[in-house]
CSV table of N, CA and C in Angstrom, one decimal:
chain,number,residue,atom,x,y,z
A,110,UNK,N,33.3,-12.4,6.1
A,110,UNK,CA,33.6,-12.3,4.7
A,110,UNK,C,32.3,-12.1,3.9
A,111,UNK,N,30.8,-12.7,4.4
A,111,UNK,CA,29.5,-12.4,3.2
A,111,UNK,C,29.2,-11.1,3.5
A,112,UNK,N,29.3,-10.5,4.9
A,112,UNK,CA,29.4,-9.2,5.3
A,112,UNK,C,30.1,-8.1,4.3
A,113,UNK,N,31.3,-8.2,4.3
A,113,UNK,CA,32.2,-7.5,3.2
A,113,UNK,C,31.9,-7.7,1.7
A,114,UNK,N,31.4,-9.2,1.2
A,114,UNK,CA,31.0,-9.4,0.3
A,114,UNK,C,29.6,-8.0,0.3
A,115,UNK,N,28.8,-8.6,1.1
A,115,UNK,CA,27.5,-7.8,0.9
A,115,UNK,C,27.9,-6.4,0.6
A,116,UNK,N,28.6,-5.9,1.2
A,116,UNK,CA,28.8,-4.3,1.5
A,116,UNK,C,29.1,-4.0,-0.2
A,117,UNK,N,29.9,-5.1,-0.3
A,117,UNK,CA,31.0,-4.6,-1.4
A,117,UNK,C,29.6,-4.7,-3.3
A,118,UNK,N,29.0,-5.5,-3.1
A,118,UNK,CA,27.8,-5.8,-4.1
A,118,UNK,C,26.7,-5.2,-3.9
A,119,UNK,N,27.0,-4.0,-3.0
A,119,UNK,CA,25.4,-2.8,-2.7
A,119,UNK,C,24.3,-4.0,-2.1
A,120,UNK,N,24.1,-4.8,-1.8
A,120,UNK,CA,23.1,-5.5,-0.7
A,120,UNK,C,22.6,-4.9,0.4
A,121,UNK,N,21.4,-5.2,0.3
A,121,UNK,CA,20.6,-4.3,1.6
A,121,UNK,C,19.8,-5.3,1.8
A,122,UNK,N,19.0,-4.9,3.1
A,122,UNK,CA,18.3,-5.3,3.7
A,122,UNK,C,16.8,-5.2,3.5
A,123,UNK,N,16.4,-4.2,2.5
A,123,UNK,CA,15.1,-4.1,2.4
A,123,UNK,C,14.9,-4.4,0.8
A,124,UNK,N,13.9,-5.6,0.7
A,124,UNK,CA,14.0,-5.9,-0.3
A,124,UNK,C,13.1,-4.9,-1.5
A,125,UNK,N,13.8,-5.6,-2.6
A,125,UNK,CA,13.2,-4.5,-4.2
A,125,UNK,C,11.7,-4.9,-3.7
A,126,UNK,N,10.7,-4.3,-4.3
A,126,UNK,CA,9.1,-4.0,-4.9
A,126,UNK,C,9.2,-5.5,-5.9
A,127,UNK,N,8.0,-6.3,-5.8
A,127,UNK,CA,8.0,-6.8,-7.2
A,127,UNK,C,7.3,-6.0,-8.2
A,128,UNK,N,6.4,-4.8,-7.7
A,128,UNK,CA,5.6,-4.2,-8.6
A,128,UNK,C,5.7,-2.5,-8.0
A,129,UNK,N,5.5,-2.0,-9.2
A,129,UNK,CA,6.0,-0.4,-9.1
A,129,UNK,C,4.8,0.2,-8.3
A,130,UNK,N,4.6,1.5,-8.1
A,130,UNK,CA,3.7,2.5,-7.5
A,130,UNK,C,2.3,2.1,-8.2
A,131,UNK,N,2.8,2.5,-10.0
A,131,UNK,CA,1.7,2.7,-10.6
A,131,UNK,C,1.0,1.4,-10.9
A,132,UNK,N,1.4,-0.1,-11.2
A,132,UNK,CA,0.7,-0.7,-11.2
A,132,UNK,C,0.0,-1.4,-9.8
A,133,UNK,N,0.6,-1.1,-8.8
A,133,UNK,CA,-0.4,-1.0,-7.3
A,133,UNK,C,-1.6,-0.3,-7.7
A,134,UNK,N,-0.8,1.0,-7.9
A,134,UNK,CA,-2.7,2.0,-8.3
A,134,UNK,C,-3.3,1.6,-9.4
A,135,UNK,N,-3.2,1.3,-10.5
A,135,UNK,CA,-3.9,0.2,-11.2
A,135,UNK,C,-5.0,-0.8,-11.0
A,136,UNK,N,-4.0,-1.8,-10.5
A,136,UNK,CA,-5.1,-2.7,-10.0
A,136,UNK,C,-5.8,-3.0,-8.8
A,137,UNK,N,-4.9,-1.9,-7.7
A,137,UNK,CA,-5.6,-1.9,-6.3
A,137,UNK,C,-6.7,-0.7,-6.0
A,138,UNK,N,-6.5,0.6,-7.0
A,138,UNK,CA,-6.9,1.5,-6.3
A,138,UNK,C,-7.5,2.4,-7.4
A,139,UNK,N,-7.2,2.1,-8.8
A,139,UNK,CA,-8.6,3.4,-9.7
A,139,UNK,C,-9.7,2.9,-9.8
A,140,UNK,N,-10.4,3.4,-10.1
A,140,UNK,CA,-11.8,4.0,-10.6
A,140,UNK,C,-12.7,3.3,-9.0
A,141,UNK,N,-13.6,3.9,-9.6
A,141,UNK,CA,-15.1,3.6,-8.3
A,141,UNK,C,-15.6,2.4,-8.2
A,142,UNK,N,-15.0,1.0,-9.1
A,142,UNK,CA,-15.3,-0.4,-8.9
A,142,UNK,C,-13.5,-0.8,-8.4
A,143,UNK,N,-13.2,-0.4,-8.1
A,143,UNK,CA,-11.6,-0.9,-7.7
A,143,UNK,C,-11.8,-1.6,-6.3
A,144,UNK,N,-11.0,-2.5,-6.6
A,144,UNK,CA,-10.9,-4.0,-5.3
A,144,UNK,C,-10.7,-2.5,-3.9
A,145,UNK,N,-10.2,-1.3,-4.0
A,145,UNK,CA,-10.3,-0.4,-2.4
A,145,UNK,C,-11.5,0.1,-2.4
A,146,UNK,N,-12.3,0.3,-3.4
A,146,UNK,CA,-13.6,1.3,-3.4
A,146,UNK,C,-14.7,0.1,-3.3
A,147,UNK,N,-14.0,-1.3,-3.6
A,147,UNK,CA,-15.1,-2.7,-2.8
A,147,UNK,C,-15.0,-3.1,-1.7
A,148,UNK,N,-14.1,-2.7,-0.6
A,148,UNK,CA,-13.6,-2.6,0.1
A,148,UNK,C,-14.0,-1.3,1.4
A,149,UNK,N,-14.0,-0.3,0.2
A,149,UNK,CA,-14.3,0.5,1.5
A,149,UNK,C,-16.1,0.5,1.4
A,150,UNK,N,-16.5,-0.1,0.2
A,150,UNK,CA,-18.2,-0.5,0.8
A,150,UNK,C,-18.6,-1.4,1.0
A,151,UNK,N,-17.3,-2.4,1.6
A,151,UNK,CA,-17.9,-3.3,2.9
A,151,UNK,C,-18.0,-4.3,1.9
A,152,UNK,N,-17.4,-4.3,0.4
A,152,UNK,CA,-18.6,-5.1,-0.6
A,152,UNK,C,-17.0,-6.1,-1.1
A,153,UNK,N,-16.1,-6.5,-0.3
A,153,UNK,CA,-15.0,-7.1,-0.9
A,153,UNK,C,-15.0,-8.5,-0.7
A,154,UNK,N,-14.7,-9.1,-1.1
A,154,UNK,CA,-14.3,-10.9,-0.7
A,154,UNK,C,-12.9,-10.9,-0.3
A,155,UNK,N,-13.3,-12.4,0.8
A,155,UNK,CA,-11.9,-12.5,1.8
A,155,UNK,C,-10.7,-12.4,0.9
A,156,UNK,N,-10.4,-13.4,-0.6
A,156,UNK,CA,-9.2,-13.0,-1.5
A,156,UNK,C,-9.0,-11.6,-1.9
A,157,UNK,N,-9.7,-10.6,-1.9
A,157,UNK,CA,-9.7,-9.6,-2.5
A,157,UNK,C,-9.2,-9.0,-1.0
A,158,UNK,N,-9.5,-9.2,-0.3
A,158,UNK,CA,-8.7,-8.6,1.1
A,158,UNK,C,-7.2,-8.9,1.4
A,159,UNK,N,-7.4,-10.2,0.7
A,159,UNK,CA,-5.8,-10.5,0.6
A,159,UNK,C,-4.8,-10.0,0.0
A,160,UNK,N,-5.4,-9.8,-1.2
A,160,UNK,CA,-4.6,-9.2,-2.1
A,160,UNK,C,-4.2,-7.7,-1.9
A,161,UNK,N,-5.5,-7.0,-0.9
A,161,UNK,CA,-5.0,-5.5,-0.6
A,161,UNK,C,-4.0,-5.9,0.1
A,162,UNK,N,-3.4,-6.7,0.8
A,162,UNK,CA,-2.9,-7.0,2.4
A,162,UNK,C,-1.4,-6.9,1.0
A,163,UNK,N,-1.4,-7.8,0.3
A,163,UNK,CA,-0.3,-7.6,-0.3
A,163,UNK,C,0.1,-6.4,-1.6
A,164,UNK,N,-0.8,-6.1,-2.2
A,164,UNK,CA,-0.6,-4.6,-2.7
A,164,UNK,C,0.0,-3.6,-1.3
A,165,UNK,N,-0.5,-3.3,-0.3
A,165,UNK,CA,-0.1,-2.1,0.5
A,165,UNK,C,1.2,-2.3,0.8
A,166,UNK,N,1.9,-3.8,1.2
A,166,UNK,CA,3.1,-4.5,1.6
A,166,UNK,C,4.0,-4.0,0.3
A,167,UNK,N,3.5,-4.4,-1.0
A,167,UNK,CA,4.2,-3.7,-2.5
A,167,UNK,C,4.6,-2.4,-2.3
A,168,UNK,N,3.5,-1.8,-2.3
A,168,UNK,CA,3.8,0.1,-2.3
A,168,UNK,C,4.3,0.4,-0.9
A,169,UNK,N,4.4,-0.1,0.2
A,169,UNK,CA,5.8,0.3,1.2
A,169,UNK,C,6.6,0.1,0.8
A,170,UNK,N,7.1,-0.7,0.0
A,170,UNK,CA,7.9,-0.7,-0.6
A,170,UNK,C,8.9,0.0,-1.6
A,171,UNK,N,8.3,0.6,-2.3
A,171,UNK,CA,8.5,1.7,-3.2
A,171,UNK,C,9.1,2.8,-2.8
A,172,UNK,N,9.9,3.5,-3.4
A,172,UNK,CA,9.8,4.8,-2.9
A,172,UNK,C,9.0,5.9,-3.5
A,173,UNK,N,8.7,7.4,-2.7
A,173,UNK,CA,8.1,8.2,-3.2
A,173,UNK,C,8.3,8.8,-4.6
A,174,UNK,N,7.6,8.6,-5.6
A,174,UNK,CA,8.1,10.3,-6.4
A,174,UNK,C,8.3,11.4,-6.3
A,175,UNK,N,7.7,11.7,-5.0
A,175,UNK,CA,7.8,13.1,-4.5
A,175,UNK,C,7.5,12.9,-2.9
A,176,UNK,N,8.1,14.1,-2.7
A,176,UNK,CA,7.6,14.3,-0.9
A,176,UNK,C,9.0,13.0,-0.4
A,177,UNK,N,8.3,13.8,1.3
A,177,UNK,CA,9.0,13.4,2.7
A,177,UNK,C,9.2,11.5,2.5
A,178,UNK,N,10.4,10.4,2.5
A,178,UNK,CA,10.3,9.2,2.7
A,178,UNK,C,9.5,9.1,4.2
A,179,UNK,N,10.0,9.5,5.2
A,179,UNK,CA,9.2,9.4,6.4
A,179,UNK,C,7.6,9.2,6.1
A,180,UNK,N,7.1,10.9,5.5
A,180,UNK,CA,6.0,10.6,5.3
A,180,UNK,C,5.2,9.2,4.5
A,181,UNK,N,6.0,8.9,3.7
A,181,UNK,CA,5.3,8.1,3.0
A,181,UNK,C,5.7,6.6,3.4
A,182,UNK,N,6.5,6.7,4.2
A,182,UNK,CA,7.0,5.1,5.2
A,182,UNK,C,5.6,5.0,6.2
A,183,UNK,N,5.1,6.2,6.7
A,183,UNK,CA,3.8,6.6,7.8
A,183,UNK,C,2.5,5.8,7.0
A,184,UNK,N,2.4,6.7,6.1
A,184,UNK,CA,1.6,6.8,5.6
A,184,UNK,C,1.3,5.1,4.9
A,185,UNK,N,2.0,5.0,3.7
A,185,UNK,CA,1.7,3.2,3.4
A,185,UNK,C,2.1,2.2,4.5
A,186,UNK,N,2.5,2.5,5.8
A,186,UNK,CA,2.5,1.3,6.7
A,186,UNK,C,0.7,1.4,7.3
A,187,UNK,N,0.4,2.8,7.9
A,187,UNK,CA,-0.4,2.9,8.1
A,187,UNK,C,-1.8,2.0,7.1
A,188,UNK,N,-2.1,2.8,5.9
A,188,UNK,CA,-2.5,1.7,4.7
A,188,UNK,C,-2.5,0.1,4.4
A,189,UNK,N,-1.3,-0.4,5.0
A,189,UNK,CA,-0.8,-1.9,5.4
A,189,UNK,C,-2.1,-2.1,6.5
A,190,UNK,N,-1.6,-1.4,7.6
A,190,UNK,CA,-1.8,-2.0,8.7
A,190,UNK,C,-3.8,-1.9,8.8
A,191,UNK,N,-4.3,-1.2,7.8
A,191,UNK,CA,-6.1,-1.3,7.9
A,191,UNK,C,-6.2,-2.4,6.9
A,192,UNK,N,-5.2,-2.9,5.9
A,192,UNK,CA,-5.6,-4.0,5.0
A,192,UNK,C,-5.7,-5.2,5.9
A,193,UNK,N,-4.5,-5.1,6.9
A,193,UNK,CA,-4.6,-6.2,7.6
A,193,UNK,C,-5.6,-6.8,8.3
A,194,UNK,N,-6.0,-5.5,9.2
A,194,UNK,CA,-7.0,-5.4,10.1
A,194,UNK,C,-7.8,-5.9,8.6
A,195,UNK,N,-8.4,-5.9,8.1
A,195,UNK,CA,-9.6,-6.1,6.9
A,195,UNK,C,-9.9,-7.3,6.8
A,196,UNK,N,-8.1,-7.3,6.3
A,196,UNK,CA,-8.3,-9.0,6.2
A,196,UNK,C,-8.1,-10.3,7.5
A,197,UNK,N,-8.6,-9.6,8.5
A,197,UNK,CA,-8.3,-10.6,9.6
A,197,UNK,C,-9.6,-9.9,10.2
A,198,UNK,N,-10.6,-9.2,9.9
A,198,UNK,CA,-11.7,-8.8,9.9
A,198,UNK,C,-12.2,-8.2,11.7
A,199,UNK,N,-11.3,-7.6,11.8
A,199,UNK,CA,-11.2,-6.9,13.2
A,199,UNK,C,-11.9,-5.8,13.1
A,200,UNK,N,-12.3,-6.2,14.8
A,200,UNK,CA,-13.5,-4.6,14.8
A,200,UNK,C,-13.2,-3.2,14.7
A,201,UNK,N,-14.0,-2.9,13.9
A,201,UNK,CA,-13.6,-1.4,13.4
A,201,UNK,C,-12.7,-0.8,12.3
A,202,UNK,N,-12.7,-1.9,11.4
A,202,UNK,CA,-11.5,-2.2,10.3
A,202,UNK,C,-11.6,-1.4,9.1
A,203,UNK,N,-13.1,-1.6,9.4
A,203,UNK,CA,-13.8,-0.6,8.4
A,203,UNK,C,-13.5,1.0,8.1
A,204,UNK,N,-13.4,1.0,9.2
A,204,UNK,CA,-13.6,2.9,9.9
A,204,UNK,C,-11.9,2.8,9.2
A,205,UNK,N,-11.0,2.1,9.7
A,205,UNK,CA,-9.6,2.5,9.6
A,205,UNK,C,-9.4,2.5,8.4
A,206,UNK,N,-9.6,1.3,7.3
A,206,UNK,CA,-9.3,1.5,5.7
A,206,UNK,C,-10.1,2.7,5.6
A,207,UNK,N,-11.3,3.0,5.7
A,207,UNK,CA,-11.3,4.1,4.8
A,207,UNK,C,-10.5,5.4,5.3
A,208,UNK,N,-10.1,5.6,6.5
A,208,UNK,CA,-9.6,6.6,7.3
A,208,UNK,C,-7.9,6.4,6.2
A,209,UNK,N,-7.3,5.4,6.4
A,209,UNK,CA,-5.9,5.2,5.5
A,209,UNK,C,-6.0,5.6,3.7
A,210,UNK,N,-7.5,4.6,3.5
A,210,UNK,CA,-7.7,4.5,2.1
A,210,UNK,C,-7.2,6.1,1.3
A,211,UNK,N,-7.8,7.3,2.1
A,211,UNK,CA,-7.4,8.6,1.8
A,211,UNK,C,-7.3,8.6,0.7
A,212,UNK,N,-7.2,9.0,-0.5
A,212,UNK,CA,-6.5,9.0,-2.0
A,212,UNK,C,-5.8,10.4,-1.7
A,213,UNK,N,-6.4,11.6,-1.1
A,213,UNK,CA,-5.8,12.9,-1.7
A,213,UNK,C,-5.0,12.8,-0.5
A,214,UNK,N,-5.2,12.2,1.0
A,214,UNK,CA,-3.9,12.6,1.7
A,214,UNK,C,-2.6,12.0,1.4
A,215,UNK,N,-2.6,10.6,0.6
A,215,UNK,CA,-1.5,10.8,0.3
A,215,UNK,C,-1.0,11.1,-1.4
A,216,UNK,N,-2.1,11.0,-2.1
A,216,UNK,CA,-1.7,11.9,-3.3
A,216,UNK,C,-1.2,13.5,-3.1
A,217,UNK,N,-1.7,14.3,-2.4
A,217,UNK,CA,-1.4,15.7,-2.4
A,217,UNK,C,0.7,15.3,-2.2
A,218,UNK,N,0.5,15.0,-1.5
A,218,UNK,CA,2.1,14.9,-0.9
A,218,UNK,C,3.1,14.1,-1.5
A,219,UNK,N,2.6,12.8,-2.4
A,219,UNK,CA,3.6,12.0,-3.1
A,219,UNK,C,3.2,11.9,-4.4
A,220,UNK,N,2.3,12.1,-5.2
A,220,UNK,CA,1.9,12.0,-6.5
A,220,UNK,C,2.8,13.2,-7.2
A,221,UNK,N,3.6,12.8,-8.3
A,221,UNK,CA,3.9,13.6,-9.0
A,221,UNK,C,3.5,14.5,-10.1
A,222,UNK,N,3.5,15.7,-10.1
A,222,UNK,CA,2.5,16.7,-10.9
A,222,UNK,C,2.2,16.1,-12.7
């Protein structure tokens, strides 16, 4: 019966965003002092690692404005998965966030004109 219930009230399995695309890029990711650009110079505090770890988990969340869902399921898990590494300060963590951090590889393909 919560099964049929569920079905019947659109319920899914993957939960809402509590925060949209653009406030992720906001506070995780503009300008040249942004908690990713402290981050990608090595210059971040363990909270500020945390909070990427949960910003990147936000924006998988989300869907694209534009472009392939696959690509952009790839792409922000990938992003996840170097915050993690960051924040659990594993070797060569460094090399990966910045390799994920990308701004234009995944702007070119999900940013809306």
């Amino acid at each position: 019966a919560l099964l049929i219930l569920g079905l019947a009230t659109g319920c899914s399995t993957t939960p809402n965003p509590a925060m949209s695309s653009e406030e992720i890029m906001e506070e995780g990711f503009k300008g040249k002092t942004s908690v990713a650009a402290r981050l990608s110079e090595n210059m971040g505090t363990q909270a500020e690692k945390v909070r990427m770890v949960y910003l990147t988990q936000q924006l998988a969340l989300n869907k694209p404005t534009k472009g392939d869902t696959a690509s952009w399921a790839q792409k922000t898990s990938e992003l996840n998965r170097a915050a993690v590494a960051l924040e659990s300060n594993a070797p060569d963590s460094l090399v990966s966030w910045k390799a994920a951090a990308d701004c234009k590889k995944c702007h070119s393909m999900h940013k809306p004109d």
